[in-house]
C-alpha cells in the first residue's frame, strides 16, 4: 500500500498520539517500506514537527535512506519545512547526503524556491556543487 506500516501512516498524517501509542507498543521506528521509506521521512515530508521530535527521541536513524525522497532531510527541505530541517540537522542529519530526484536536500530546496531552507542548509555546511 501507500504506507509501509501503521507507524508510517500515522506519522504521515501527523497523528502524534497514535504514533506514541504504536511506538510504546513496540513499533519499529526504523522500519522500511511504502512510498515514503520510513516513518521519519513521512512525517518530515508533511512538516509534522512534533511527530519528528517524538521519532527522534525514540531513536530513529535520522540518516536512513529509502523512499521517494531518499532521506528525511531531503523530504523536509523539498517541501520547505524549515523547522523540521533545523531539528533534523541539529539531531545529526547529514546536510550533504545524496538521494532523491534532485540529488540532495540543498538542490531540492533550491529547485522548489525555499529560500530560508537554502540559507539554513548552507549555514550548516551544505555544499552547493
Coordinates of C-alpha atoms in Angstrom, one line a residue:
X1 CA 0.0 0.0 0.0
X2 CA 0.9 3.7 0.2
X3 CA 2.3 3.3 3.6
X4 CA 4.8 0.5 4.6
X5 CA 3.2 0.1 8.1
X6 CA 0.8 1.7 10.6
X7 CA 3.5 3.9 12.1
X8 CA 4.3 5.4 8.8
X9 CA 0.6 6.1 8.1
X10 CA 0.1 7.8 11.4
X11 CA 3.4 9.8 11.0
X12 CA 2.4 11.0 7.5
X13 CA -0.9 12.3 8.8
X14 CA 0.6 13.9 11.9
X15 CA -1.3 11.8 14.5
X16 CA 1.2 12.3 17.3
X17 CA -0.8 10.3 20.0
X18 CA -1.2 7.4 17.6
X19 CA 2.5 7.4 16.8
X20 CA 3.3 7.5 20.5
X21 CA 0.9 4.6 21.1
X22 CA 2.4 2.5 18.3
X23 CA 6.0 3.1 19.4
X24 CA 5.1 2.4 23.0
X25 CA 3.6 -0.9 21.9
X26 CA 6.8 -1.9 20.1
X27 CA 6.5 -0.5 16.6
X28 CA 10.0 -0.3 14.9
X29 CA 10.8 3.4 14.3
X30 CA 13.3 2.4 11.6
X31 CA 11.0 0.0 9.7
X32 CA 11.3 0.5 5.9
X33 CA 8.6 0.3 3.3
X34 CA 5.9 2.2 1.4
X35 CA 6.3 5.3 -0.7
X36 CA 8.0 7.4 2.0
X37 CA 10.6 4.8 3.0
X38 CA 10.0 5.2 6.8
X39 CA 8.0 7.0 9.4
X40 CA 10.5 9.8 9.8
X41 CA 10.6 10.6 6.1
X42 CA 6.8 10.6 6.1
X43 CA 6.5 13.0 9.0
X44 CA 9.3 15.2 7.6
X45 CA 7.8 15.5 4.2
X46 CA 4.5 16.6 5.7
X47 CA 6.0 19.0 8.2
X48 CA 4.8 17.3 11.3
X49 CA 7.5 18.7 13.7
X50 CA 6.1 17.1 16.9
X51 CA 6.0 13.7 15.3
X52 CA 9.6 14.1 14.0
X53 CA 10.7 15.1 17.6
X54 CA 8.9 12.0 19.0
X55 CA 10.5 9.7 16.5
X56 CA 14.0 11.2 17.1
X57 CA 13.5 10.9 20.8
X58 CA 12.7 7.2 20.3
X59 CA 16.0 6.6 18.5
X60 CA 15.1 6.8 14.8
X61 CA 18.0 6.9 12.3
X62 CA 17.9 10.5 11.0
X63 CA 20.1 9.5 8.1
X64 CA 18.2 6.4 6.9
X65 CA 17.9 6.1 3.2
X66 CA 14.9 5.0 1.1
X67 CA 11.6 6.1 -0.3
X68 CA 10.8 8.7 -2.9
X69 CA 12.8 11.4 -1.1
X70 CA 15.9 9.4 -0.3
X71 CA 16.1 10.7 3.3
X72 CA 14.2 12.7 5.9
X73 CA 16.3 15.9 5.5
X74 CA 15.7 15.9 1.7
X75 CA 11.9 15.3 2.3
X76 CA 11.6 18.3 4.7
X77 CA 13.8 20.5 2.5
X78 CA 12.0 19.7 -0.7
X79 CA 8.7 20.7 0.9
X80 CA 10.0 23.8 2.7
X81 CA 9.6 22.7 6.3
X82 CA 12.2 24.9 7.8
X83 CA 11.7 23.9 11.5
X84 CA 11.8 20.2 10.6
X85 CA 15.0 20.8 8.6
X86 CA 16.6 22.6 11.6
X87 CA 15.5 19.9 14.0
X88 CA 16.9 17.1 11.8
X89 CA 20.2 18.9 11.2
X90 CA 20.5 19.6 15.0
X91 CA 20.0 15.9 15.6
X92 CA 22.8 14.8 13.2
X93 CA 21.2 14.6 9.7
X94 CA 23.9 14.8 7.0
X95 CA 23.4 18.0 5.1
X96 CA 25.3 16.6 2.1
X97 CA 23.6 13.1 2.0
X98 CA 22.8 12.1 -1.5
X99 CA 19.4 10.8 -2.7
X100 CA 16.1 11.7 -4.2
X101 CA 15.3 13.2 -7.6
X102 CA 17.4 16.4 -7.2
X103 CA 20.4 14.6 -5.6
X104 CA 20.4 16.2 -2.1
X105 CA 18.5 18.5 0.3
X106 CA 20.1 21.7 -0.9
X107 CA 19.3 21.1 -4.5
X108 CA 15.8 20.1 -3.7
X109 CA 15.2 23.2 -1.6
X110 CA 16.8 25.4 -4.2
X111 CA 14.7 23.9 -7.0
X112 CA 11.5 24.4 -5.1
X113 CA 12.4 28.0 -4.1
X114 CA 12.6 27.6 -0.3
X115 CA 15.0 30.4 0.4
X116 CA 15.1 30.1 4.2
X117 CA 15.7 26.4 4.0
X118 CA 18.5 27.0 1.5
X119 CA 20.1 29.6 3.8
X120 CA 19.8 27.2 6.8
X121 CA 21.4 24.3 4.8
X122 CA 24.3 26.5 3.6
X123 CA 24.8 27.8 7.1
X124 CA 25.1 24.2 8.3
X125 CA 27.7 23.3 5.7
X126 CA 25.8 22.0 2.7
X127 CA 27.9 22.1 -0.4
X128 CA 26.3 23.9 -3.4
X129 CA 28.3 21.9 -6.0

